[in-house]
Amino acid sequence: MILRLPTTGGPYPLFCREATRRIEARAQAAVPHFTLMARAGAAVSRLALAVAPHAQRIWVAAGPGNNGGDGLEAAVLLRQAGMEVAVTLLAAHETLPPDAARAWQRAVDSGVDVSSQLPEALGPGDLIIDAVFGVGATREPAGPQAALIRFIKAQAAPVLAVDLPSGLDGDTGQPFGPLCVHASHTLSLLTLKPGLFTGAGRDHAGTVWFDDLGTAPPDEAPQAELPAPPRLAAMHHAQHKGSFGDVLVVGGSAGMAGAAVLAARAAHAAGAGRVLVDLLDPAGLTHDPVRPELMLRAGARLGDLPEQATVVAGCGGGEAIAAALPRLLGMAPRLVLDADALNAIAADGTLQALLAARATSGRETVLTPHPLEAARLLGSSAAAVQADRLAAARTLVERFGTTVVLKGSGSIVASPGHPPSINPTGNAALATAGTGDVLAGWIGGLWSASGTGALDAARAATWTHGEAADAARHAPLRAADLIEAMHASARRRRPGT
């Protein structure tokens, strides 16, 4: 059965290249030869007919391996369905793997036009099936493969990629080089690959579909997962504001009070019973005229923190946040660290040691870096972080023992003892000032109100953050408006509302 992802059901396990190869080998051994390729070809042909039922021409770009064989078998079935289909094969048929060679013979016997020549230009009314490279690719396309991908990219026809868009690293979501197919649809076969959902993968993959080819569930642990939509707890009549905890927001140095206020508004909208704001600017605001229910308490960070308090620190904190961090790292029962708090920790080994010590004392922490902030914490570069986002998130978790939300396309939510999850919601509508402050505040508010652990709060908040952007249909989403959109989204998801 073909499933459309990523927001249908879940959670779904994600497997890297090497794990997929092991899973494929076991699946191949359990069925007769050609069975998996026959199922793959059938899945590709069904999806092609579903997404382009009126295609005037279907052209299959087939590579020299089993991915090309899947494309050849799909061509057989599409021709049997009455479609005009042709195949460009980048290999002599004598050199194909056994199953792919059988698919080639079936295509020839069925009258499919199989050649080494490129077709005439394809238009919007046609369909391209990209079966050049599958999960086994490990390097930048070159030679005839590069020429074929260059031709695909120059066409106006929509593209259905088989398993992965050719040229994309299925482990990292980054292209191997400048030549990488931009698909309209990708049908991932046997396993789901993490690179389809993070980094540049989301732009290259288009709509992602999945078919497990009728095999048993993999018998090994996944490298990551695609989470299910969050479930929010129902509210009960006897609950009161004390039931939903206190959040203290510490940030907002001179000229940056807005960041702390946005985080505080988000925490309140997420469900916190009370939200206090301790601005680091002594001449800062005394109240929020839009949300007067927020309590601005100068110096609140210096007093006793309630046993169940959640602290959100760093939003607009500037250099002043560094002085507040030793006490917060040592005393805050639950702590969300964002923006300038992360930068201060990255620059100070003592603060790093205090952060790591929280894990051994049973105090949970959530870090919410964007790629540059993650790079500072890792002593690396933003480019290196983006080159392998899953690895960067795992390293942060190992180094500090915290939950980490590595923001960006396909935000990574990672925590000790759990496979990282790749958030499937969100888009560039979030690329405006203040939206990160909103996420940090929402995590804090949800964590406070729900009574769940840091990981669950981070996953649910990140999902809702992206879901609100998806509803905005790619229009730039101002941070204050984002809070209201998230509030509406959460209300729709909560039982009984």
Short mmCIF file of N, CA, C and O in Angstrom, two decimals, residues 5-6 47 130 158-170 173-175 180-188 192-209 409:
data_model
loop_
_atom_site.label_atom_id
_atom_site.label_comp_id
_atom_site.label_asym_id
_atom_site.label_seq_id
_atom_site.Cartn_x
_atom_site.Cartn_y
_atom_site.Cartn_z
N LEU A 5 3.11 10.85 2.77
CA LEU A 5 3.74 11.34 3.99
C LEU A 5 4.01 12.84 3.84
O LEU A 5 3.95 13.38 2.74
N PRO A 6 4.32 13.54 4.96
CA PRO A 6 4.70 12.97 6.24
C PRO A 6 3.63 13.05 7.31
O PRO A 6 3.81 12.56 8.41
N LEU A 47 1.59 4.84 -8.80
CA LEU A 47 1.69 6.23 -8.38
C LEU A 47 1.78 7.14 -9.60
O LEU A 47 1.18 8.24 -9.62
N ASP A 130 12.29 9.42 -12.59
CA ASP A 130 13.73 9.46 -12.30
C ASP A 130 14.11 8.18 -11.58
O ASP A 130 13.86 8.01 -10.38
N PRO A 158 6.72 17.42 -14.83
CA PRO A 158 6.88 17.01 -13.44
C PRO A 158 7.70 15.72 -13.35
O PRO A 158 7.76 14.94 -14.30
N VAL A 159 8.33 15.52 -12.19
CA VAL A 159 9.23 14.38 -12.00
C VAL A 159 8.74 13.53 -10.84
O VAL A 159 8.46 14.05 -9.75
N LEU A 160 8.66 12.23 -11.07
CA LEU A 160 8.44 11.25 -10.02
C LEU A 160 9.75 10.51 -9.79
O LEU A 160 10.24 9.80 -10.67
N ALA A 161 10.36 10.71 -8.62
CA ALA A 161 11.64 10.07 -8.31
C ALA A 161 11.39 8.72 -7.64
O ALA A 161 10.51 8.60 -6.77
N VAL A 162 12.17 7.73 -8.03
CA VAL A 162 12.08 6.39 -7.46
C VAL A 162 13.09 6.27 -6.33
O VAL A 162 14.30 6.36 -6.55
N ASP A 163 12.59 6.13 -5.13
CA ASP A 163 13.37 5.96 -3.90
C ASP A 163 13.98 7.26 -3.41
O ASP A 163 13.75 7.68 -2.27
N LEU A 164 14.78 7.93 -4.25
CA LEU A 164 15.39 9.22 -3.90
C LEU A 164 15.52 10.05 -5.17
O LEU A 164 15.76 9.50 -6.25
N PRO A 165 15.41 11.36 -5.08
CA PRO A 165 15.80 12.17 -6.23
C PRO A 165 17.27 11.95 -6.53
O PRO A 165 18.11 12.01 -5.62
N SER A 166 17.62 11.67 -7.77
CA SER A 166 19.01 11.36 -8.10
C SER A 166 19.92 12.53 -7.79
O SER A 166 19.65 13.67 -8.16
N GLY A 167 21.00 12.23 -7.08
CA GLY A 167 21.94 13.26 -6.65
C GLY A 167 21.76 13.67 -5.21
O GLY A 167 22.58 14.44 -4.69
N LEU A 168 20.73 13.16 -4.52
CA LEU A 168 20.48 13.53 -3.12
C LEU A 168 21.02 12.44 -2.20
O LEU A 168 20.81 11.25 -2.43
N ASP A 169 21.71 12.86 -1.14
CA ASP A 169 22.18 11.94 -0.12
C ASP A 169 21.01 11.60 0.80
O ASP A 169 20.49 12.46 1.52
N GLY A 170 20.59 10.35 0.79
CA GLY A 170 19.44 9.94 1.59
C GLY A 170 19.70 9.94 3.07
O GLY A 170 18.75 9.90 3.86
N GLY A 173 20.16 14.51 3.54
CA GLY A 173 19.28 15.49 2.93
C GLY A 173 20.00 16.57 2.16
O GLY A 173 19.40 17.58 1.80
N GLN A 174 21.28 16.36 1.89
CA GLN A 174 22.06 17.34 1.13
C GLN A 174 22.43 16.75 -0.23
O GLN A 174 22.78 15.56 -0.31
N PRO A 175 22.40 17.53 -1.30
CA PRO A 175 22.87 17.03 -2.59
C PRO A 175 24.36 16.71 -2.54
O PRO A 175 25.12 17.35 -1.81
N CYS A 180 21.35 17.82 -8.92
CA CYS A 180 20.43 17.03 -8.11
C CYS A 180 19.02 17.28 -8.61
O CYS A 180 18.61 18.42 -8.82
N VAL A 181 18.28 16.22 -8.81
CA VAL A 181 16.92 16.32 -9.35
C VAL A 181 16.00 17.00 -8.34
O VAL A 181 16.06 16.72 -7.14
N HIS A 182 15.17 17.91 -8.82
CA HIS A 182 14.06 18.45 -8.04
C HIS A 182 12.79 17.71 -8.47
O HIS A 182 12.28 17.91 -9.57
N ALA A 183 12.32 16.82 -7.62
CA ALA A 183 11.16 16.00 -7.95
C ALA A 183 9.87 16.67 -7.48
O ALA A 183 9.85 17.40 -6.48
N SER A 184 8.81 16.39 -8.20
CA SER A 184 7.47 16.79 -7.74
C SER A 184 6.96 15.79 -6.72
O SER A 184 6.24 16.15 -5.78
N HIS A 185 7.31 14.52 -6.93
CA HIS A 185 6.92 13.43 -6.04
C HIS A 185 8.11 12.49 -5.90
O HIS A 185 8.87 12.30 -6.84
N THR A 186 8.24 11.89 -4.72
CA THR A 186 9.23 10.84 -4.50
C THR A 186 8.54 9.65 -3.86
O THR A 186 7.84 9.82 -2.85
N LEU A 187 8.75 8.47 -4.43
CA LEU A 187 8.23 7.24 -3.86
C LEU A 187 9.38 6.49 -3.21
O LEU A 187 10.24 5.93 -3.89
N SER A 188 9.42 6.53 -1.89
CA SER A 188 10.47 5.82 -1.14
C SER A 188 10.05 4.36 -0.99
O SER A 188 8.93 4.07 -0.56
N LEU A 192 11.96 4.25 4.64
CA LEU A 192 11.98 5.71 4.51
C LEU A 192 13.36 6.21 4.89
O LEU A 192 13.97 5.74 5.86
N LYS A 193 13.85 7.18 4.12
CA LYS A 193 15.21 7.69 4.31
C LYS A 193 15.16 9.06 4.97
O LYS A 193 14.38 9.92 4.58
N PRO A 194 15.99 9.31 5.98
CA PRO A 194 15.93 10.59 6.70
C PRO A 194 16.18 11.80 5.81
O PRO A 194 15.61 12.87 6.05
N GLY A 195 17.02 11.66 4.78
CA GLY A 195 17.35 12.80 3.94
C GLY A 195 16.17 13.36 3.16
O GLY A 195 16.25 14.48 2.63
N LEU A 196 15.08 12.63 3.08
CA LEU A 196 13.89 13.15 2.38
C LEU A 196 13.18 14.22 3.19
O LEU A 196 12.35 14.95 2.65
N PHE A 197 13.51 14.33 4.49
CA PHE A 197 12.72 15.16 5.37
C PHE A 197 13.49 16.28 6.07
O PHE A 197 12.91 17.02 6.86
N THR A 198 14.77 16.41 5.80
CA THR A 198 15.53 17.47 6.45
C THR A 198 16.53 18.08 5.47
O THR A 198 16.77 17.53 4.39
N GLY A 199 17.10 19.22 5.85
CA GLY A 199 18.05 19.90 4.99
C GLY A 199 17.40 20.31 3.68
O GLY A 199 16.25 20.75 3.63
N ALA A 200 18.13 20.13 2.59
CA ALA A 200 17.59 20.45 1.27
C ALA A 200 16.67 19.36 0.73
O ALA A 200 16.04 19.52 -0.31
N GLY A 201 16.59 18.24 1.46
CA GLY A 201 15.81 17.11 0.98
C GLY A 201 14.35 17.42 0.74
O GLY A 201 13.74 16.91 -0.21
N ARG A 202 13.78 18.25 1.59
CA ARG A 202 12.36 18.56 1.44
C ARG A 202 12.09 19.28 0.14
O ARG A 202 11.07 19.05 -0.53
N ASP A 203 12.99 20.18 -0.26
CA ASP A 203 12.80 20.89 -1.52
C ASP A 203 13.02 19.98 -2.72
O ASP A 203 12.35 20.12 -3.74
N HIS A 204 13.95 19.03 -2.61
CA HIS A 204 14.25 18.16 -3.74
C HIS A 204 13.24 17.02 -3.87
O HIS A 204 13.02 16.53 -4.98
N ALA A 205 12.64 16.58 -2.77
CA ALA A 205 11.79 15.39 -2.81
C ALA A 205 10.35 15.69 -3.22
O ALA A 205 9.65 14.81 -3.70
N GLY A 206 9.88 16.92 -3.01
CA GLY A 206 8.48 17.21 -3.27
C GLY A 206 7.59 16.44 -2.31
O GLY A 206 7.92 16.25 -1.13
N THR A 207 6.45 15.97 -2.77
CA THR A 207 5.57 15.15 -1.94
C THR A 207 6.16 13.76 -1.82
O THR A 207 6.49 13.13 -2.81
N VAL A 208 6.29 13.28 -0.58
CA VAL A 208 6.90 11.98 -0.34
C VAL A 208 5.82 10.92 -0.13
O VAL A 208 4.86 11.12 0.61
N TRP A 209 6.01 9.78 -0.81
CA TRP A 209 5.14 8.62 -0.68
C TRP A 209 5.99 7.44 -0.26
O TRP A 209 7.21 7.43 -0.45
N SER A 409 14.98 23.60 8.08
CA SER A 409 14.08 22.77 7.28
C SER A 409 14.19 21.33 7.75
O SER A 409 15.24 20.71 7.67
#
